Short mmCIF file of C-alpha atoms in Angstrom, two decimals:
data_model
loop_
_atom_site.label_atom_id
_atom_site.label_comp_id
_atom_site.label_asym_id
_atom_site.label_seq_id
_atom_site.Cartn_x
_atom_site.Cartn_y
_atom_site.Cartn_z
CA UNK Q 1 5.43 13.09 -14.76
CA UNK Q 2 1.97 14.59 -14.41
CA UNK Q 3 0.41 12.40 -11.73
CA UNK Q 4 -3.16 12.09 -10.50
CA UNK Q 5 -3.11 11.10 -6.83
CA UNK Q 6 -6.34 9.82 -5.31
CA UNK Q 7 -6.60 9.84 -1.53
CA UNK Q 8 -4.32 12.88 -1.51
CA UNK Q 9 -5.73 14.11 1.81
CA UNK Q 10 -5.02 10.87 3.69
CA UNK Q 11 -2.16 9.96 6.01
CA UNK Q 12 -0.09 8.31 3.28
CA UNK Q 13 -1.43 10.49 0.47
CA UNK Q 14 -0.26 13.77 1.97
CA UNK Q 15 3.28 12.42 2.28
CA UNK Q 16 3.26 10.87 -1.20
CA UNK Q 17 2.11 14.18 -2.69
CA UNK Q 18 4.85 16.08 -0.88
CA UNK Q 19 7.61 13.65 -1.78
CA UNK Q 20 6.63 13.30 -5.45
CA UNK Q 21 6.50 17.08 -5.83
CA UNK Q 22 9.90 17.34 -4.20
CA UNK Q 23 11.21 15.02 -6.92
CA UNK Q 24 9.93 17.37 -9.61
CA UNK Q 25 6.66 15.69 -10.53
CA UNK Q 26 3.41 17.60 -11.05
CA UNK Q 27 0.83 16.13 -8.68
CA UNK Q 28 -2.89 16.87 -8.70
CA UNK Q 29 -4.68 15.53 -5.66
CA UNK Q 30 -8.12 13.94 -6.03
CA UNK Q 31 -10.12 13.26 -2.89
CA UNK Q 32 -13.62 13.55 -1.48
CA UNK Q 33 -12.28 15.83 1.27
CA UNK Q 34 -9.55 18.43 1.21
CA UNK Q 35 -8.67 22.10 1.19
CA UNK Q 36 -9.30 24.08 -1.97
CA UNK Q 37 -6.02 24.60 -3.82
CA UNK Q 38 -4.71 24.90 -7.39
CA UNK Q 39 -3.37 21.34 -7.19
CA UNK Q 40 -6.45 19.72 -5.66
CA UNK Q 41 -9.81 18.62 -7.10
CA UNK Q 42 -12.67 17.37 -4.94
CA UNK Q 43 -13.90 14.11 -6.44
CA UNK Q 44 -16.21 11.34 -5.25
CA UNK Q 45 -14.36 8.26 -6.50
CA UNK Q 46 -17.51 6.15 -6.34
CA UNK Q 47 -19.01 8.30 -9.12
CA UNK Q 48 -17.49 7.18 -12.44
CA UNK Q 49 -18.53 10.35 -14.23
CA UNK Q 50 -16.62 12.49 -11.75
CA UNK Q 51 -13.58 10.21 -11.94
CA UNK Q 52 -13.20 10.13 -15.72
CA UNK Q 53 -13.93 13.85 -15.94
CA UNK Q 54 -11.30 14.66 -13.31
CA UNK Q 55 -8.71 12.45 -15.03
CA UNK Q 56 -9.41 14.11 -18.37
CA UNK Q 57 -9.31 17.80 -17.46
CA UNK Q 58 -10.56 20.20 -14.81
CA UNK Q 59 -10.70 23.83 -15.92
CA UNK Q 60 -7.19 25.25 -15.94
CA UNK Q 61 -5.95 22.81 -13.29
CA UNK Q 62 -4.65 20.20 -15.73
CA UNK Q 63 -5.20 18.73 -19.18
CA UNK Q 64 -4.48 15.07 -18.57
CA UNK Q 65 -2.02 12.79 -16.81
CA UNK Q 66 0.94 10.53 -17.47
CA UNK Q 67 0.25 8.35 -14.44
CA UNK Q 68 -2.32 7.57 -11.76
CA UNK Q 69 -1.59 6.73 -8.13
CA UNK Q 70 -4.70 5.35 -6.46
CA UNK Q 71 -4.58 5.56 -2.67
CA UNK Q 72 -8.18 6.66 -2.11
CA UNK Q 73 -10.12 4.21 0.08
CA UNK Q 74 -11.60 3.56 3.46
CA UNK Q 75 -8.14 2.63 4.79
CA UNK Q 76 -8.82 -0.20 7.23
CA UNK Q 77 -11.47 -2.58 8.53
CA UNK Q 78 -13.65 -1.44 11.41
CA UNK Q 79 -13.92 2.23 10.42
CA UNK Q 80 -17.26 1.87 8.68
CA UNK Q 81 -19.73 -0.99 8.31
CA UNK Q 82 -18.26 -3.96 6.48
CA UNK Q 83 -20.57 -3.65 3.50
CA UNK Q 84 -19.93 0.10 3.22
CA UNK Q 85 -16.18 -0.50 3.21
CA UNK Q 86 -16.45 -3.17 0.54
CA UNK Q 87 -18.80 -1.20 -1.70
CA UNK Q 88 -16.75 2.00 -1.43
CA UNK Q 89 -13.36 0.45 -2.06
CA UNK Q 90 -14.34 -1.89 -4.86
CA UNK Q 91 -16.33 0.76 -6.68
CA UNK Q 92 -13.69 3.45 -6.30
CA UNK Q 93 -10.90 1.18 -7.52
CA UNK Q 94 -12.88 -0.08 -10.51
CA UNK Q 95 -13.76 3.49 -11.49
CA UNK Q 96 -10.18 4.76 -11.21
CA UNK Q 97 -8.54 1.83 -13.01
CA UNK Q 98 -11.20 1.63 -15.71
CA UNK Q 99 -11.06 5.36 -16.37
CA UNK Q 100 -7.27 5.41 -16.46
CA UNK Q 101 -7.11 2.54 -18.96
CA UNK Q 102 -9.87 4.10 -21.09
CA UNK Q 103 -7.84 7.32 -21.24
CA UNK Q 104 -4.66 5.51 -22.31
CA UNK Q 105 -2.78 6.01 -19.04
CA UNK Q 106 -0.39 3.08 -18.81
CA UNK Q 107 1.45 3.86 -15.55
CA UNK Q 108 -0.77 3.01 -12.58
CA UNK Q 109 0.08 2.39 -8.94
CA UNK Q 110 -2.66 1.26 -6.58
CA UNK Q 111 -2.69 0.73 -2.83
CA UNK Q 112 -3.22 -2.89 -1.93
CA UNK Q 113 -2.66 -4.05 1.63
CA UNK Q 114 -0.63 -6.32 3.85
CA UNK Q 115 -3.98 -7.69 5.05
CA UNK Q 116 -4.20 -9.96 2.00
CA UNK Q 117 -1.35 -11.97 3.54
CA UNK Q 118 -3.69 -13.32 6.23
CA UNK Q 119 -3.81 -10.60 8.85
CA UNK Q 120 -4.46 -10.65 11.78
CA UNK Q 121 -2.77 -14.07 11.59
CA UNK Q 122 -5.22 -15.79 13.93
CA UNK Q 123 -4.42 -18.61 11.51
CA UNK Q 124 -0.61 -18.63 11.47
CA UNK Q 125 1.16 -17.75 8.22
CA UNK Q 126 2.46 -20.67 6.13
CA UNK Q 127 6.04 -19.51 6.71
CA UNK Q 128 8.09 -16.46 7.62
CA UNK Q 129 9.13 -14.10 6.33
CA UNK Q 130 5.83 -13.92 4.44
CA UNK Q 131 6.05 -12.97 0.77
CA UNK Q 132 3.96 -12.60 -2.37
CA UNK Q 133 4.26 -16.25 -3.40
CA UNK Q 134 1.43 -17.89 -1.49
CA UNK Q 135 -2.27 -17.34 -2.36
CA UNK Q 136 -4.10 -14.44 -0.76
CA UNK Q 137 -5.78 -15.10 2.58
CA UNK Q 138 -8.28 -12.26 3.15
CA UNK Q 139 -9.82 -12.39 6.63
CA UNK Q 140 -12.07 -9.31 6.49
CA UNK Q 141 -14.29 -7.60 3.96
CA UNK Q 142 -11.67 -4.85 3.72
CA UNK Q 143 -9.00 -7.40 2.88
CA UNK Q 144 -11.35 -9.18 0.49
CA UNK Q 145 -11.87 -5.93 -1.40
CA UNK Q 146 -8.11 -5.47 -1.70
CA UNK Q 147 -7.66 -9.02 -2.99
CA UNK Q 148 -10.41 -8.55 -5.55
CA UNK Q 149 -8.90 -5.22 -6.62
CA UNK Q 150 -5.68 -7.08 -7.42
CA UNK Q 151 -7.66 -9.64 -9.42
CA UNK Q 152 -9.41 -6.82 -11.29
CA UNK Q 153 -5.98 -5.45 -12.21
CA UNK Q 154 -4.88 -8.88 -13.46
CA UNK Q 155 -7.68 -8.92 -16.00
CA UNK Q 156 -7.37 -5.27 -17.03
CA UNK Q 157 -3.70 -5.74 -17.80
CA UNK Q 158 -4.44 -8.99 -19.63
CA UNK Q 159 -6.83 -7.06 -21.87
CA UNK Q 160 -4.34 -4.19 -22.19
CA UNK Q 161 -0.81 -5.66 -22.24
CA UNK Q 162 0.93 -2.27 -22.37
CA UNK Q 163 -0.56 -1.21 -19.04
CA UNK Q 164 1.48 -1.43 -15.85
CA UNK Q 165 -0.41 -1.74 -12.57
CA UNK Q 166 1.70 -2.03 -9.43
CA UNK Q 167 -0.29 -3.14 -6.38
CA UNK Q 168 1.66 -2.02 -3.34
CA UNK Q 169 0.78 -4.10 -0.30
CA UNK Q 170 1.55 -1.40 2.23
CA UNK Q 171 2.21 -2.32 5.83
CA UNK Q 172 0.84 -0.21 8.70
CA UNK Q 173 1.66 3.38 7.69
CA UNK Q 174 3.56 5.48 10.20
CA UNK Q 175 4.92 9.03 10.36
CA UNK Q 176 7.66 10.23 12.75
CA UNK Q 177 5.09 11.48 15.27
CA UNK Q 178 3.93 7.88 15.74
CA UNK Q 179 7.28 6.52 16.82
CA UNK Q 180 7.28 7.71 20.44
CA UNK Q 181 4.97 4.83 21.38
CA UNK Q 182 6.99 2.10 19.68
CA UNK Q 183 9.15 1.19 22.73
CA UNK Q 184 5.97 0.24 24.61
CA UNK Q 185 5.31 -2.60 22.16
CA UNK Q 186 8.08 -4.69 23.72
CA UNK Q 187 5.97 -5.24 26.83
CA UNK Q 188 3.76 -7.77 25.05
CA UNK Q 189 4.68 -9.56 21.80
CA UNK Q 190 0.97 -10.15 21.12
CA UNK Q 191 0.25 -6.43 20.79
CA UNK Q 192 1.61 -6.30 17.27
CA UNK Q 193 1.61 -9.94 16.19
CA UNK Q 194 -1.37 -9.15 13.93
CA UNK Q 195 0.97 -7.95 11.16
CA UNK Q 196 4.16 -9.75 12.18
CA UNK Q 197 5.38 -6.62 13.95
CA UNK Q 198 5.63 -4.69 10.69
CA UNK Q 199 5.21 -1.06 9.63
CA UNK Q 200 6.11 1.31 6.81
CA UNK Q 201 7.37 4.87 7.14
CA UNK Q 202 5.16 7.02 4.90
CA UNK Q 203 8.27 8.55 3.31
CA UNK Q 204 9.41 5.10 2.21
CA UNK Q 205 5.89 4.41 1.03
CA UNK Q 206 6.29 7.44 -1.24
CA UNK Q 207 9.63 6.11 -2.45
CA UNK Q 208 7.98 2.82 -3.40
CA UNK Q 209 5.29 4.68 -5.34
CA UNK Q 210 7.86 6.62 -7.35
CA UNK Q 211 9.97 3.53 -8.01
CA UNK Q 212 6.92 1.65 -9.28
CA UNK Q 213 5.96 4.54 -11.56
CA UNK Q 214 9.47 4.69 -12.95
CA UNK Q 215 9.76 0.94 -13.51
CA UNK Q 216 6.28 0.66 -15.06
CA UNK Q 217 6.61 -3.10 -15.52
CA UNK Q 218 3.75 -4.28 -17.78
CA UNK Q 219 1.03 -6.38 -16.19
CA UNK Q 220 -0.10 -6.62 -12.60
CA UNK Q 221 2.73 -6.90 -10.11
CA UNK Q 222 2.08 -7.04 -6.37
CA UNK Q 223 4.76 -5.99 -3.89
CA UNK Q 224 4.93 -6.02 -0.11
CA UNK Q 225 6.06 -2.57 1.01
CA UNK Q 226 7.38 -2.47 4.56
CA UNK Q 227 10.23 -1.02 6.58
CA UNK Q 228 13.46 -2.96 6.77
CA UNK Q 229 12.94 -3.65 10.48
CA UNK Q 230 10.18 -4.59 12.90
CA UNK Q 231 8.52 -2.36 15.49
CA UNK Q 232 10.24 -4.38 18.24
CA UNK Q 233 13.60 -4.47 19.97
CA UNK Q 234 12.80 -8.05 21.06
CA UNK Q 235 14.68 -10.36 18.67
CA UNK Q 236 12.71 -12.11 15.95
CA UNK Q 237 13.72 -15.52 17.26
CA UNK Q 238 12.14 -14.78 20.63
CA UNK Q 239 8.99 -13.35 19.05
CA UNK Q 240 8.50 -16.39 16.82
CA UNK Q 241 9.18 -18.83 19.65
CA UNK Q 242 6.57 -17.09 21.80
CA UNK Q 243 3.83 -16.50 19.22
CA UNK Q 244 4.39 -18.72 16.17
CA UNK Q 245 6.56 -21.61 17.40
CA UNK Q 246 5.43 -24.04 14.69
CA UNK Q 247 5.71 -21.72 11.67
CA UNK Q 248 8.59 -22.68 9.34
CA UNK Q 249 11.33 -20.12 8.78
CA UNK Q 250 12.44 -19.79 5.16
CA UNK Q 251 16.06 -18.76 5.04
CA UNK Q 252 17.81 -16.65 7.62
CA UNK Q 253 16.18 -13.89 9.60
CA UNK Q 254 18.06 -11.10 11.31
CA UNK Q 255 17.64 -9.97 14.87
CA UNK Q 256 15.05 -7.31 14.05
CA UNK Q 257 14.72 -7.50 10.25
CA UNK Q 258 11.24 -7.34 8.76
CA UNK Q 259 9.18 -10.51 8.67
CA UNK Q 260 7.20 -9.00 5.78
CA UNK Q 261 9.59 -9.80 2.96
CA UNK Q 262 10.47 -6.83 0.77
CA UNK Q 263 12.86 -8.82 -1.40
CA UNK Q 264 10.63 -8.63 -4.47
CA UNK Q 265 10.31 -4.84 -4.26
CA UNK Q 266 14.05 -4.55 -3.77
CA UNK Q 267 14.78 -6.80 -6.72
CA UNK Q 268 12.22 -5.51 -9.22
CA UNK Q 269 11.81 -1.87 -8.23
CA UNK Q 270 15.09 -0.98 -6.58
CA UNK Q 271 13.14 -0.12 -3.43
CA UNK Q 272 15.23 0.30 -0.29
CA UNK Q 273 13.81 1.69 2.97
CA UNK Q 274 15.65 4.78 4.18
CA UNK Q 275 13.75 5.41 7.42
CA UNK Q 276 13.47 3.53 10.70
CA UNK Q 277 11.69 4.32 13.94
CA UNK Q 278 14.99 3.57 15.68
CA UNK Q 279 16.43 6.77 14.20
CA UNK Q 280 13.60 8.85 15.66
CA UNK Q 281 13.28 7.59 19.26
#
């Protein structure tokens, strides 16, 4: 596929670009920052004119796309002012999705976030493992923007039934260099309770992107994308007893299996994490 990748200069975007190219796809990166290259175009995603122009053609760089992967965003709360985060992310996502649909691109993957599940879980989750079945619980303007981006996609795909938009609710993105500090998390279960001790290896994030592009299931489909395990060696039962003693457990949980359910992504996309911090430390 010929793929436009927004946020190509980011932590996840650089890995997604590398992995998709390794699988034989043509990837053109679109970002507001980045190094000049034949496969990169500098674009301000908050400017619709730049977005639709870049998705249509840029000189000899490309002449259109089969798919769009939208990772470009202020990637977390607390980096910029709340209102700046909201305005940037909502505007950028509307521009990218609207332009893609207008151009007849029907395969779209967009970065949602685990935060819509209720992070940092100061109000306990309704049950564990958490999944995509309960209503969104945004607790920050960043998370609110991600929830509203999903709702935008619901309506765009309702208007355009052939369009597939996969909203990947990525957990905390990690690369192998991050894993050296993981053993220190065991000292205090509260250190990482904010996302139920979850994470996602960026390489598996890239796998999820490719699987979603290949499946291209019509409509808006949201998927939690996390590693198969937690960041802890402390067993899940001990973590839950200490931090969330009154939260119901749905089904069986393993000793260190993820509490961010990836069952839907496994079932519908064939996603299966291949990387664990335990293999790196």
